[in-house]
Each structure stands twice: as C-alpha cells, then as structure tokens.
Short mmCIF file of C-alpha atoms in Angstrom, two decimals:
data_model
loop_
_atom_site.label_atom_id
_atom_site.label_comp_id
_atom_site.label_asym_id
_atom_site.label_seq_id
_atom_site.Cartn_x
_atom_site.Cartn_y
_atom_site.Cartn_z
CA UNK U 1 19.83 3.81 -17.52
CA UNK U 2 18.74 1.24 -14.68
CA UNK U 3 16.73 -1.92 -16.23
CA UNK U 4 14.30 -2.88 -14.75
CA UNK U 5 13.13 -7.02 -14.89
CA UNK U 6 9.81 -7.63 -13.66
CA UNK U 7 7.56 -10.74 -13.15
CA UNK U 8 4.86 -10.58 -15.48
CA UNK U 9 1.79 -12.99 -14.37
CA UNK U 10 0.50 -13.08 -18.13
CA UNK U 11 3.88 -14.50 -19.28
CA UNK U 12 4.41 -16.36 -16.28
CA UNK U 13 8.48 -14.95 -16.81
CA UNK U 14 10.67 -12.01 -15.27
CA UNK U 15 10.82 -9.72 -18.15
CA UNK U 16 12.77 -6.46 -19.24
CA UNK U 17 10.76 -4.12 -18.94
CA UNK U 18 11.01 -1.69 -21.80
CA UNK U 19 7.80 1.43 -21.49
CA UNK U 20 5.44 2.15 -24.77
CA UNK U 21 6.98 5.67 -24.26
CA UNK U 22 9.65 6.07 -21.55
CA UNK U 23 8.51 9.74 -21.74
CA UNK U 24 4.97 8.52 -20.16
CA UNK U 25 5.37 5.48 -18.30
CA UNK U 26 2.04 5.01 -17.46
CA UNK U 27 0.46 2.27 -14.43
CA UNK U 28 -2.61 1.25 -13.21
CA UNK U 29 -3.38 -0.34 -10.08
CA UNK U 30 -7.18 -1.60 -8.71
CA UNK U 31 -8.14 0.63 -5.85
CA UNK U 32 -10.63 0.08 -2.90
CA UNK U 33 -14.21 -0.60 -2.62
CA UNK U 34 -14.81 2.65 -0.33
CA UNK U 35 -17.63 1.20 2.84
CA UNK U 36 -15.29 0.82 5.60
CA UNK U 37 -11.87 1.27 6.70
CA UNK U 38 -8.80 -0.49 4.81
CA UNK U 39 -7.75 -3.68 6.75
CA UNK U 40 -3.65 -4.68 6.71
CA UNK U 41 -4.31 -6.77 3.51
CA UNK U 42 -5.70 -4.03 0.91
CA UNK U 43 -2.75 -2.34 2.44
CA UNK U 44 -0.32 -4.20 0.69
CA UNK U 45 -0.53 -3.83 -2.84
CA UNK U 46 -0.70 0.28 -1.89
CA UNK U 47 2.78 -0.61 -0.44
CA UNK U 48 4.03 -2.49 -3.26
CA UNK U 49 3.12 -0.39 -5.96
CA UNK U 50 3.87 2.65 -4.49
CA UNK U 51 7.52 1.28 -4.34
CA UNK U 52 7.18 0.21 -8.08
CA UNK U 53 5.74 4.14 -8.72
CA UNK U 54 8.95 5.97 -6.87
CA UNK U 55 11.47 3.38 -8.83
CA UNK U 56 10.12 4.03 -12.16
CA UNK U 57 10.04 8.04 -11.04
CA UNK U 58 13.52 7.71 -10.59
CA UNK U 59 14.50 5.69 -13.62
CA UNK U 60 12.35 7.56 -15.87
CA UNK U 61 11.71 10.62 -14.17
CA UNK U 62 9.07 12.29 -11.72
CA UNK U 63 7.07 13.69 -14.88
CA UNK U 64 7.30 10.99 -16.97
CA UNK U 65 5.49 8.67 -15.31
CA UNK U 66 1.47 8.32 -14.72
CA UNK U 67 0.08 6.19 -12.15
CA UNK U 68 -3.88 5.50 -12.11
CA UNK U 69 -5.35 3.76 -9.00
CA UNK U 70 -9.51 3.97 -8.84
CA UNK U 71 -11.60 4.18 -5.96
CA UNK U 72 -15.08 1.59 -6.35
CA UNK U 73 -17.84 4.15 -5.14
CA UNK U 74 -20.86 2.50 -6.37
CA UNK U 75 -21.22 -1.50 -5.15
CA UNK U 76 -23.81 -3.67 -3.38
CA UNK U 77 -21.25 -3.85 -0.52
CA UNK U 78 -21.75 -0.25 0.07
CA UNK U 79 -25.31 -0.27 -0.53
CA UNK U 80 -25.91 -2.44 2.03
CA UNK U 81 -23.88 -0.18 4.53
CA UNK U 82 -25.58 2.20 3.80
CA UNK U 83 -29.06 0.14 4.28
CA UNK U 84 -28.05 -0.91 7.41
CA UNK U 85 -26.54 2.34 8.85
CA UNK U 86 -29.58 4.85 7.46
CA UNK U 87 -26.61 7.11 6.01
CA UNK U 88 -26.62 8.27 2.48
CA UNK U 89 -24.36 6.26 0.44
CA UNK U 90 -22.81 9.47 -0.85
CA UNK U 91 -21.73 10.67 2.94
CA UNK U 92 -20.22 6.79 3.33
CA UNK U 93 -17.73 7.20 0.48
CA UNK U 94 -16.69 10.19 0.68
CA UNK U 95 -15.75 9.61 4.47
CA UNK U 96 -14.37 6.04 3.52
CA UNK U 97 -12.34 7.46 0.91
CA UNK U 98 -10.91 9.86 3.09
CA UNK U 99 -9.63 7.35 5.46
CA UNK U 100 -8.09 5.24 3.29
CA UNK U 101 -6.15 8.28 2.43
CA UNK U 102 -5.49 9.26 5.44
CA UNK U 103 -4.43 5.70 6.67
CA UNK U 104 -2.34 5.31 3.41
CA UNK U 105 -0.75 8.10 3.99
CA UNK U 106 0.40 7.08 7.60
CA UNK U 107 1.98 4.05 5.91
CA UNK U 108 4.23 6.34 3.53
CA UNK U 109 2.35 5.97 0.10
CA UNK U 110 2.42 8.71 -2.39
CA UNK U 111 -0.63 9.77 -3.48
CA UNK U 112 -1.24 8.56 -7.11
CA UNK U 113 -1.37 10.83 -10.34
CA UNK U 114 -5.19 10.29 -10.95
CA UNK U 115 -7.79 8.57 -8.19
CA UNK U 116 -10.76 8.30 -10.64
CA UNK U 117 -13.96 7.57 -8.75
CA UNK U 118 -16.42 4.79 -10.61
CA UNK U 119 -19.41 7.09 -10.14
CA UNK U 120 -17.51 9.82 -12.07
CA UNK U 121 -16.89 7.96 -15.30
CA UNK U 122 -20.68 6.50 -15.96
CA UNK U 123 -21.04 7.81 -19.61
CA UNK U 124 -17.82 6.10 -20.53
CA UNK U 125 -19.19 3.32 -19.14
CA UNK U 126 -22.02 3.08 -20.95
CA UNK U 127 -20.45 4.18 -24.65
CA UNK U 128 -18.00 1.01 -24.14
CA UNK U 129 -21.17 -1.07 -23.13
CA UNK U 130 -22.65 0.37 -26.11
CA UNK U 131 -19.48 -0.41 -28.34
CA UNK U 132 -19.53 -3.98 -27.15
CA UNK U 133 -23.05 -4.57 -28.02
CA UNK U 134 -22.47 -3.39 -31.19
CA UNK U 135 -19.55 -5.30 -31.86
CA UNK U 136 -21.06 -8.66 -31.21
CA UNK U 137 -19.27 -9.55 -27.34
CA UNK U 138 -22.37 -8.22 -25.27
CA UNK U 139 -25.83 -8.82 -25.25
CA UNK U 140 -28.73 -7.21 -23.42
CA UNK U 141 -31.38 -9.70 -21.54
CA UNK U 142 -33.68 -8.35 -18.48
CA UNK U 143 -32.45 -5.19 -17.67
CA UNK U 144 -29.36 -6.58 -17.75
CA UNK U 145 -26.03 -6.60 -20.18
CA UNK U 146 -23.67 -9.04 -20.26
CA UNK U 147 -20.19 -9.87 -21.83
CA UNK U 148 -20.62 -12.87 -23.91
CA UNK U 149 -17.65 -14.73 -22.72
CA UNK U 150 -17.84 -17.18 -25.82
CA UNK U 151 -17.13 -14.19 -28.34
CA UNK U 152 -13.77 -14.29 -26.64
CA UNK U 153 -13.49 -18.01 -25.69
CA UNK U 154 -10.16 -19.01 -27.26
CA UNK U 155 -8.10 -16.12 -25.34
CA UNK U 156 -10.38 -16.09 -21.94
CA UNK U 157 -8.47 -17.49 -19.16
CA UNK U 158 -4.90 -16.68 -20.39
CA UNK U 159 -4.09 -14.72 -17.04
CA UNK U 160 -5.20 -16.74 -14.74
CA UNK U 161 -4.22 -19.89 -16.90
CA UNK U 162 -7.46 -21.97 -17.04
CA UNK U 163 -10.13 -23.14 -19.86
CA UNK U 164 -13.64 -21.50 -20.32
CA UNK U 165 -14.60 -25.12 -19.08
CA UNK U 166 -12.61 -25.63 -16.47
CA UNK U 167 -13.52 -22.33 -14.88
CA UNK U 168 -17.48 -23.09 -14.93
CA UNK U 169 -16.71 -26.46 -13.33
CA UNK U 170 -14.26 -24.85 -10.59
CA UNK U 171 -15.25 -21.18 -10.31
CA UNK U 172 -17.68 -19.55 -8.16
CA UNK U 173 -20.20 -17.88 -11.11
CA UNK U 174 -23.62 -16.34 -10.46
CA UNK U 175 -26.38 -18.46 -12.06
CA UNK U 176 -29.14 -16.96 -13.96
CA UNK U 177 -31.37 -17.75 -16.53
CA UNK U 178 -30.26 -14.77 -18.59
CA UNK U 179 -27.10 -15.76 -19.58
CA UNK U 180 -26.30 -17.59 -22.25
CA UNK U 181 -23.53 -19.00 -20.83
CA UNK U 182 -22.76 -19.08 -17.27
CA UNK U 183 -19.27 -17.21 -17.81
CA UNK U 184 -20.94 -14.52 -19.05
CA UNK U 185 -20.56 -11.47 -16.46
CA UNK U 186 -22.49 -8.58 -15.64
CA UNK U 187 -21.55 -5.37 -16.95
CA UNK U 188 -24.77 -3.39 -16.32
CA UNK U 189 -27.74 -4.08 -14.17
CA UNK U 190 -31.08 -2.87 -13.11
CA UNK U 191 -31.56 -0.54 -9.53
CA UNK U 192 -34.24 -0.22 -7.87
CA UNK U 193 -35.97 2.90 -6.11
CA UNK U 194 -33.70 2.62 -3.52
CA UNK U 195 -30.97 1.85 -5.39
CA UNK U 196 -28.12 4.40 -7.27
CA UNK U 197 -28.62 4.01 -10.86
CA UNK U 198 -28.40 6.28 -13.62
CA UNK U 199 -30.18 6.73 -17.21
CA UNK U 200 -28.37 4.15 -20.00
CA UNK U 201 -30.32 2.67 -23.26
CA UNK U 202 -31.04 -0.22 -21.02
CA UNK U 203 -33.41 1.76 -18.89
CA UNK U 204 -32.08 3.24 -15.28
CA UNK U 205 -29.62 0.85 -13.76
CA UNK U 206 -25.50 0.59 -12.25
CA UNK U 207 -22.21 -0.66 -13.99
CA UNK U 208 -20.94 -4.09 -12.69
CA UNK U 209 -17.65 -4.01 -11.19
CA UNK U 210 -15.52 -5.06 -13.86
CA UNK U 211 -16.37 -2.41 -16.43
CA UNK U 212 -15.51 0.44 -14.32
CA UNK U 213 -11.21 -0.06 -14.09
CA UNK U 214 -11.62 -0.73 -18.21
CA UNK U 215 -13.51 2.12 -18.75
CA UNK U 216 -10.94 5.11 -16.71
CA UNK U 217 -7.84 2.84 -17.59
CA UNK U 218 -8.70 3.70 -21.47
CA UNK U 219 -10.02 7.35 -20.54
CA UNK U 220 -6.80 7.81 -18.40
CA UNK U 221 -4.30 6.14 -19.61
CA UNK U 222 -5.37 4.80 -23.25
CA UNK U 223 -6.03 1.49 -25.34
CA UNK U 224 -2.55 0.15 -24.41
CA UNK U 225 -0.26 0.84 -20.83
CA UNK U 226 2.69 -0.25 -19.57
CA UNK U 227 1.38 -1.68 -16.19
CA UNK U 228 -1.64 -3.04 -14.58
CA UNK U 229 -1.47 -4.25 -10.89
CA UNK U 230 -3.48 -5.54 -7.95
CA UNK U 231 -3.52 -8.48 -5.18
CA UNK U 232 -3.50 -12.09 -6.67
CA UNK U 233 -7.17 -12.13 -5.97
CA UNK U 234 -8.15 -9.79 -8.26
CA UNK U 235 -6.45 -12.21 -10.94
CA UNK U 236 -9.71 -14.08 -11.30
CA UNK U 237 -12.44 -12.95 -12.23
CA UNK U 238 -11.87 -9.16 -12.28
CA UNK U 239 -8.82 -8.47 -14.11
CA UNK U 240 -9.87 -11.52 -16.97
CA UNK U 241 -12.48 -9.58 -17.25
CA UNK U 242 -10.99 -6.58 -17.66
CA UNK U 243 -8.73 -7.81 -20.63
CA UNK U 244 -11.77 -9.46 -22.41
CA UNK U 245 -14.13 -6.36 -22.09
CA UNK U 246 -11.15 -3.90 -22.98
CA UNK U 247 -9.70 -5.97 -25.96
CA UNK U 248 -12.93 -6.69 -27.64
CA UNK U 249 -13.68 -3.06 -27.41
CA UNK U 250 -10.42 -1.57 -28.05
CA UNK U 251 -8.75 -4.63 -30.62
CA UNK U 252 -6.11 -2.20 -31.89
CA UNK U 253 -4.46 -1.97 -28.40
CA UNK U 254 -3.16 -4.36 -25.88
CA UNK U 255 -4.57 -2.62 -22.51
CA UNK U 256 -2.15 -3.93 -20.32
CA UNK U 257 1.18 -5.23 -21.71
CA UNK U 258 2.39 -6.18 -18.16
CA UNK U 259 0.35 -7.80 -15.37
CA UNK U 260 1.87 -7.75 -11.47
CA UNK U 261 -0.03 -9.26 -8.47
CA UNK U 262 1.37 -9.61 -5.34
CA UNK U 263 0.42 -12.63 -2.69
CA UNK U 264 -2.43 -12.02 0.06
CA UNK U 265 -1.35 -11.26 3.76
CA UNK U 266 -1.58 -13.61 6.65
CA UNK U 267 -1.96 -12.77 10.20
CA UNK U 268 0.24 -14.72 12.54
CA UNK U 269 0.46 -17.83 10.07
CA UNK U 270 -2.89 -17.74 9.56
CA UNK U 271 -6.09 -16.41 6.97
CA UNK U 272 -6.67 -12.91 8.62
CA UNK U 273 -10.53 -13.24 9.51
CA UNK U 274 -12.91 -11.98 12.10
CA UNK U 275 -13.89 -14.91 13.26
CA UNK U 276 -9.98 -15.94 14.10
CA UNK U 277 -10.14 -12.35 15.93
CA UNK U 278 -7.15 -11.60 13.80
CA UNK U 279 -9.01 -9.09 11.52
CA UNK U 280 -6.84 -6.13 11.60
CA UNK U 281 -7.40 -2.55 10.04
CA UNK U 282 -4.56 -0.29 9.44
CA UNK U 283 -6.24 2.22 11.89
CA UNK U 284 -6.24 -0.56 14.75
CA UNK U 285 -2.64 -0.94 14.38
CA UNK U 286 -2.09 3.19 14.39
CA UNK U 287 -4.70 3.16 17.21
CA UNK U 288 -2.61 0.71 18.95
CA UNK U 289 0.89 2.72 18.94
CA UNK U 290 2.42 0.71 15.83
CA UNK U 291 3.95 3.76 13.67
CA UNK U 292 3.15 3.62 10.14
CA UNK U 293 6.66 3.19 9.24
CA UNK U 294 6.92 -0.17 10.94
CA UNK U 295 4.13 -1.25 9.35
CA UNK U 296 5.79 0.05 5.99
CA UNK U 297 8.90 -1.99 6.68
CA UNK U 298 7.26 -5.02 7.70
CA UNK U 299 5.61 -5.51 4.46
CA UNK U 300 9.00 -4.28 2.15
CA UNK U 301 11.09 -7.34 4.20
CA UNK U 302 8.95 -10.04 2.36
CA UNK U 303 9.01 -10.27 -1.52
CA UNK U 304 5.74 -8.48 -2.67
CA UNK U 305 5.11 -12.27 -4.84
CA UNK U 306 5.53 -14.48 -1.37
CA UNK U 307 2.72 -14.69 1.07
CA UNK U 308 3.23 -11.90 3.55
CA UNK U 309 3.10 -12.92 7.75
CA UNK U 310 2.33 -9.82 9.97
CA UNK U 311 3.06 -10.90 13.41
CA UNK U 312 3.97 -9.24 16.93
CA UNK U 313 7.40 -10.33 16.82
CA UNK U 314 8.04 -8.65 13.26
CA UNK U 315 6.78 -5.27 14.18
CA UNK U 316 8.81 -5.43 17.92
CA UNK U 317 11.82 -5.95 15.36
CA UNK U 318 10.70 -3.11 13.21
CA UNK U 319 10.50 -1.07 15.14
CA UNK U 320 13.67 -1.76 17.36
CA UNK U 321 15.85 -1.51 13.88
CA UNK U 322 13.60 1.50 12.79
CA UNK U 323 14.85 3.19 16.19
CA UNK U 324 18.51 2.14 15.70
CA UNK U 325 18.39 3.79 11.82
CA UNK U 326 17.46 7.18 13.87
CA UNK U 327 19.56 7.20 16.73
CA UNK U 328 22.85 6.66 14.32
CA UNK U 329 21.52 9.41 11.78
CA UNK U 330 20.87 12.01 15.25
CA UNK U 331 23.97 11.25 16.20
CA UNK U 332 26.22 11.34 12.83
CA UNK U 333 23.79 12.74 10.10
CA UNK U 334 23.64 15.75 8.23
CA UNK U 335 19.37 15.88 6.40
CA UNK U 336 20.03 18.57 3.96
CA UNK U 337 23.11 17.07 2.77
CA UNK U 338 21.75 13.32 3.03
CA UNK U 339 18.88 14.41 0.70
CA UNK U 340 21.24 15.87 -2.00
CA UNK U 341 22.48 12.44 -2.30
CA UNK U 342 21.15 9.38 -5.19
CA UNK U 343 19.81 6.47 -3.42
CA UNK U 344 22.39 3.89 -3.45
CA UNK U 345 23.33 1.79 -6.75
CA UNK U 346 22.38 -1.55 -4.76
CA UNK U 347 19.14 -0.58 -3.51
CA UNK U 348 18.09 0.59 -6.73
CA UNK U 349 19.76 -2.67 -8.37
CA UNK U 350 17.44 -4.81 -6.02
CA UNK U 351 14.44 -2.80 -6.82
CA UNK U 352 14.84 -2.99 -10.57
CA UNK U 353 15.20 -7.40 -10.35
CA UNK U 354 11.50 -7.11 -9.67
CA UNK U 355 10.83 -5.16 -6.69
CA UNK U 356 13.14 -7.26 -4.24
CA UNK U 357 12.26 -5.09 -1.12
CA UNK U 358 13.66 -7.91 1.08
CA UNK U 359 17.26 -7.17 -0.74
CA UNK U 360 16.57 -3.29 -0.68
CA UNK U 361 16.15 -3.09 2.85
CA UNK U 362 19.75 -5.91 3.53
CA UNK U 363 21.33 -2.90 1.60
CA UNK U 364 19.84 -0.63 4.22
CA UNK U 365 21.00 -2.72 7.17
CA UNK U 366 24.64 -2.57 6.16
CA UNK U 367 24.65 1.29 6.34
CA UNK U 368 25.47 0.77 10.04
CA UNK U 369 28.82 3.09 10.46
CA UNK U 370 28.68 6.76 11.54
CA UNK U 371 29.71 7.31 7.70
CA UNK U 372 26.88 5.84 6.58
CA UNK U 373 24.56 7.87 8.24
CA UNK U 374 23.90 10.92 5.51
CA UNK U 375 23.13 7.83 2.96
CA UNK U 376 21.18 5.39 5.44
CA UNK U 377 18.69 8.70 5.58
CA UNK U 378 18.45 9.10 1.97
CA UNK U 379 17.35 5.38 1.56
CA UNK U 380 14.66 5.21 3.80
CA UNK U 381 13.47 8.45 2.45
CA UNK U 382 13.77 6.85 -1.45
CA UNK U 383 11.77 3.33 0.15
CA UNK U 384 9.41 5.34 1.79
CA UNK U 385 9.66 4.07 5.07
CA UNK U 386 9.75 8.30 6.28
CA UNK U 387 9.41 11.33 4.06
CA UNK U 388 12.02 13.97 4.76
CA UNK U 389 9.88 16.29 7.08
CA UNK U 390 8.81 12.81 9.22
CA UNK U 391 12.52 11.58 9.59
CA UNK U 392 13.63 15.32 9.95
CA UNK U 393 10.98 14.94 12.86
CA UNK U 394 12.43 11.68 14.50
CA UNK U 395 16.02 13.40 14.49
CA UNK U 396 14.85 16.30 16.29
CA UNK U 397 13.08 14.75 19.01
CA UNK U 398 16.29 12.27 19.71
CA UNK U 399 18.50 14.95 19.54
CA UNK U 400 16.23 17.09 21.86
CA UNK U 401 15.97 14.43 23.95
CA UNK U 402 19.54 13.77 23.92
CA UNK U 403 19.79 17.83 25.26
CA UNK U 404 17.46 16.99 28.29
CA UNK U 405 18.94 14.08 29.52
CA UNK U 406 22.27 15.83 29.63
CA UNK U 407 21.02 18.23 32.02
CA UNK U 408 19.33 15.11 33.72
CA UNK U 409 22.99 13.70 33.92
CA UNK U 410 24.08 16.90 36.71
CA UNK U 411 20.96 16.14 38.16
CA UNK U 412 21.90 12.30 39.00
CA UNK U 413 25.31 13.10 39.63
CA UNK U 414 24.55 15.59 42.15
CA UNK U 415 21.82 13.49 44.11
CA UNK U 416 24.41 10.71 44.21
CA UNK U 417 27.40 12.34 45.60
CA UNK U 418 24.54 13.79 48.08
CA UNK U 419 23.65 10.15 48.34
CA UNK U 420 27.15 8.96 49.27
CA UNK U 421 27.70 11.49 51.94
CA UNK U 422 24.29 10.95 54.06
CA UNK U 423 24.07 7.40 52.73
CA UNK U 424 20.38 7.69 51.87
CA UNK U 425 20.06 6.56 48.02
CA UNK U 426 16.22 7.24 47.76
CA UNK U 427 16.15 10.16 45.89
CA UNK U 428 18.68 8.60 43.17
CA UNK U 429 16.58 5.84 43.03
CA UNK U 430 13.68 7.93 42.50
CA UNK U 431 15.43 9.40 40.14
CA UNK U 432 16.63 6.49 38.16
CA UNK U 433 12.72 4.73 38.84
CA UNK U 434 11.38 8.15 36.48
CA UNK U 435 14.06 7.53 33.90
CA UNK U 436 13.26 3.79 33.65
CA UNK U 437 9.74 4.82 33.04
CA UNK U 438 10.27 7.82 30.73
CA UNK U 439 12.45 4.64 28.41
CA UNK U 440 15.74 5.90 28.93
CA UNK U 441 19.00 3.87 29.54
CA UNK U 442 20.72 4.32 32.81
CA UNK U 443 24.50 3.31 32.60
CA UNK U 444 26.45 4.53 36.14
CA UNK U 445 30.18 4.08 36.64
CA UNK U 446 32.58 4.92 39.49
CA UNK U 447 32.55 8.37 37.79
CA UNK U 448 30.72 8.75 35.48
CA UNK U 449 26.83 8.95 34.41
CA UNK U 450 25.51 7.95 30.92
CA UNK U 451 21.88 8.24 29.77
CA UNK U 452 20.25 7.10 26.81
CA UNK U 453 16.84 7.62 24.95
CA UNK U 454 15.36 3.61 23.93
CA UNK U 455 12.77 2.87 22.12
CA UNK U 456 9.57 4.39 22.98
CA UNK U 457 11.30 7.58 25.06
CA UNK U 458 8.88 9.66 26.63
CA UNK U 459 10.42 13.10 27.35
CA UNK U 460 6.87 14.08 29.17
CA UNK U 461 7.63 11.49 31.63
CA UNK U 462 10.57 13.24 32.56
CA UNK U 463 8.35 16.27 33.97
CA UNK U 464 7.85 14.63 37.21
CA UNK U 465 11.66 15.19 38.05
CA UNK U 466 10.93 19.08 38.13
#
C-alpha cells in the first residue's frame, strides 16, 4: 500500500500518515460562509482537498473514506445581506450555496460525502453548549455563553503556536464587559426580532461560528478523525477554537489527529482586494472564457503550503499546455482503454509526499509521446483537471474539427489552383482570412495544404465559408 507523509501544522513535521481505521478514513474540511459568490481564494482549499479526498480514495478505497465539508448558513455577514438586499436570508443561502456548487463543480471538485448546513445541526449545538457549561469551560453572562479560555489555558494556542498572553496583546479579540477574560469567545448569542435565532436555555438566540464545525465534525464523523483542513487563516482563531471547545467536551477523543492548511492566494503578486480591482470570483473568470480546468491546473502547479500567484500569464500557459494534452490524446488516444488504466506510480508517489501537485503535474508533462497518450488521459482524469465525460468532450470536438477542416483542405486547394490559373488570389485569401479567425493553423506548401485546430478553434466561424 502507498504511504502517504503529510505536513501536519499541529506538529509542525511531515508525518506518516497512518488512519484510526483505514476502513473509514474520515476528513473534514471548513466550508463557506454562503452570502455571495466564492472568490478565487475560498477556491483553493476546495482544490486542495479535493486532491487529498481522490488520493486517499485510491489508497484506501472509494468507500472507505468520509469527507465532511460544512456550509456556514447562519452569520452576521449574511444577515446583513440580507438587510441590505430586502431578501429573506433563507432565499440568499440556498441560492449562494448553489453557486458555490455549481462554480466548484466547474473547477473539477467532487462533491463531498456529507455538506452539513449550520442551521441544520442547532440542537447539537446547544447539548455541547450545555455539556460545556456543565463541565466547568463555559459560562453564561447576558444572553450570552462563552468558552472560558482559561479552563483550557495551558494547551490553548498549540496550533497556531502562541501564549494565552501573547494572543490578547497581538490578536484582534472583541471586547466586552462580559467576559471574564478577553480570550473568551462566543459560542451563543442573543437575536433580535429581526434576527434568526432559535429556543436554547439561554433564552432565543444563534450559535457563534466556532461551535458549529465542532458540533457536525463529532455528529459526522465522531470524537476523534483522521483529518481536519482549511486555509491558513482559519488557523487562528477558528480552528483553536475548535480544538478547545471539542476537547473539553469530548476529553476521551482527540478530534482532529492531523491539521492541514494551505497558504492564501495572491492576485498578480499582490493581496487580492477590491480596492486593488483585483477581486476576482470564480464566476468572473468562467464569465470571462477561462475554462475551469485551467483554473484547476493553475492552482495544482504551486505547492498547496506556498503562497499561490494567479496571474494572466499562468492561465495563457494553462491553457496552451491544457490544449496540447488534448490534441495528442485526439490524435493517439484510446478513452475507454485509457480509463481501465491505474494512474501512474509517480504521480501517485508525488501526491502521497504531501500533496506535491507541482511534481504530479512534471509527471504529467513528460507523457508527451503518442504512447503516452492512453495514460496522459487517465492522469488528468485521476488530478481532476477533466472528468471522463468532459475530456471525452474535448476529444470529440478536436477530432470533429479535425473532420471539417479536411474537407476545408479540397476547398483551399481547389480555389488555389483556380487562383494560379486566373491569377486572382482573393478568394484564397478570403479563405485563409476565415480560417485565421475561426483559430486554425494554415501551413501551404508547393503541394500540399495542412490545417490545424489552435487554441480557442471556433468551428462556427467556419460557417461563413458555405
């Protein structure tokens, strides 16, 4: 069996990774706040784990592994959208969520074994609240209840590294005369009339943010699991959080035994923000004409732990070696024998030394001979970069396009022997002016006529030669 090393943030050390029970390999991974539509960055982790999900399918087979990832349905972010829009709050996630399935989707991810929705799990929400209370680590003052971080002050900060004391000087904590200490973090509050709430011993109120991914994780997945992930940013406070509420409730377990974040994304060099006008959403860059799968394999060439740099220039490439992978499987491949095949040894091997996507897809490049081209479509099919019926797709519209142009070819051969005789070359360079624009490679000998598709063909263009 493949091992698998990964980095594990709470040990700060690539680890063997070795499952609770290989027969249930089980992962959880912080999901979106649903209020708008996914921009590139919450992208990213999607990407990465989704990778992580199909390698440990593979090593430990497609049943044997559960993947959790939550969607955040009930926030202040989305109460305020929904304030300022006049919808009901209900109508904005639902249609939120749907995007960022949709948009996911378009970028290749699998869809994970369980997408619990906060507003779904409220009573187990309130029974661990309860449990805390009772066990000393939570206290209730004003409507609200808070974790009280000092019941847990020797092992607080371990993930992220930092003292109790160091992260009150440094960290950005919401002051308020309730707390006993200004650690301490919300895990229920009050609502108001206009505000979602539901019934709890504390009188009619909401769930703070970081009780909600403790609360499924155990319900889903149980007091200890193999994997938690998210971006770095989540590091601090929402996943320390999530280890002091769940181990203080749950002390016979571990929750998560290994911790993965992967680095935030810049756009162009630079913090992607509004303001900078490079604020991207997945759906801009569909909208624009970038395929999903570029996207995809712009984000696997960069180590999921290294900063990530979206920029023009990488998705031109992308897409230009994206195009290259499909002209050499039209022209040499077989599909239904290339998906009989294992993904190659190497890719997997690169995968497994923590999720080195940059060395999966080198592996990929080399796959450049017309004997490659069965396995070349089995690996991007194993990454994720197409599923079978999308590349199956991309093969038949090259080939197909391949067909017209041939016909195309008798076409241009017969206006320019025309051509030669009356010595008018108009009509061939009419011709060749609708295959420029249609993206197709014009290559004309002494004798012979050779037409390509490029990137970006556009077989409709070629209507205007009828």
């Amino acid at each position: 069996m493949t091992t698998i090393r990964l980095y594990n943030t709470r040990t700060r050390r690539k680890e063997g990774f070795a499952p609770l029970d290989p027969d249930n390999v089980r992962m959880y991974v912080c999901g979106p706040t649903v209020y708008d539509r996914a921009h590139l960055g919450n992208a990213r982790p999607v990407v990465v784990f989704d990778v992580l999900y199909r390698l440990l399918r593979h090593v430990y087979g497609e049943g044997h592994v559960t993947y959790v990832r939550n969607f955040t349905d009930v926030d202040d972010k989305i109460n305020a959208r929904a304030k300022e829009s006049g919808r009901a709050i209900g109508e904005i996630t639902a249609e939120t969520t749907q995007w960022f399935l949709e948009d996911m989707g378009e970028l290749g991810a699998l869809e994970p074994d369980y997408m619990p929705r906060a507003t779904q799990y409220i009573p187990q929400m309130v029974a661990m609240i309860e449990d805390l209370i009772a066990k000393g680590h939570a206290y209730e003052a004003e409507g609200h209840v808070l974790f009280a971080v000092d019941s847990w002050r020797e092992n607080y900060g371990a993930l992220s590294g930092r003292t109790v004391d160091d992260m009150i000087a440094g960290a950005r904590v919401e002051v308020a005369p309730y707390k006993r200490n200004p650690m301490d973090f919300v895990l229920w509050k009050p609502s108001d009339a206009d505000q979602p709430g539901w019934d709890s011993p504390w009188g009619r109120g909401r769930p703070g943010w970081h009780i909600e991914c403790s609360a499924m994780a155990y319900e889903l997945l149980g007091e200890s699991f193999d994997i938690h992930g998210g971006g770095n940013d989540l590091m601090f406070p929402h996943h320390e959080n999530e280890i002091a509420q769940s181990c203080c409730a749950h002390p016979e377990g571990d929750f998560a035994r290994v911790w993965m974040h992967n680095e935030m994304l810049q756009v162009e060099g630079k913090k992607m923000s509004k303001s900078l006008g490079n604020f991207f959403t997945v759906r801009d860059l569909l909208d624009q004409g970038i395929p999903g799968e570029v996207i995809r394999f712009v984000f696997l060439s960069t180590h999921y732990r290294k900063p990530m740099d979206w920029t023009a220039e990488k998705a031109i490439d992308a897409k230009a070696r994206l195009f290259g992978f499909v002209e050499l499987i039209s022209m040499y491949g077989d599909l239904l024998e290339a998906m009989k095949l294992d993904p190659e040894p190497a890719l997997i091997d690169a995968l497994a030394d923590d999720l080195n996507t940059h060395a999966a897809l080198e592996c990929v490049g080399k796959m450049n001979s017309s004997s490659d081209a069965n396995r070349l479509a089995r690996n991007l099919v194993f990454l994720g970069v197409y599923s079978g019926p999308e590349l199956e797709s991309r093969v038949n519209e090259y080939r197909q396009g391949v067909e017209t142009l041939r016909n195309i070819v008798t076409l241009l051969q017969s206006a320019r022997e025309k051509a030669k005789k009356n010595k008018d070359f108009s009509e061939v360079d009419r011709i060749k002016d609708i295959l420029s624009a249609a993206n197709v490679s014009v290559r004309m000998s002494k004798d012979d006529v050779d037409l390509r598709p490029e990137i970006d063909f556009d077989p409709a263009k070629l209507e205007a030669l009828k």
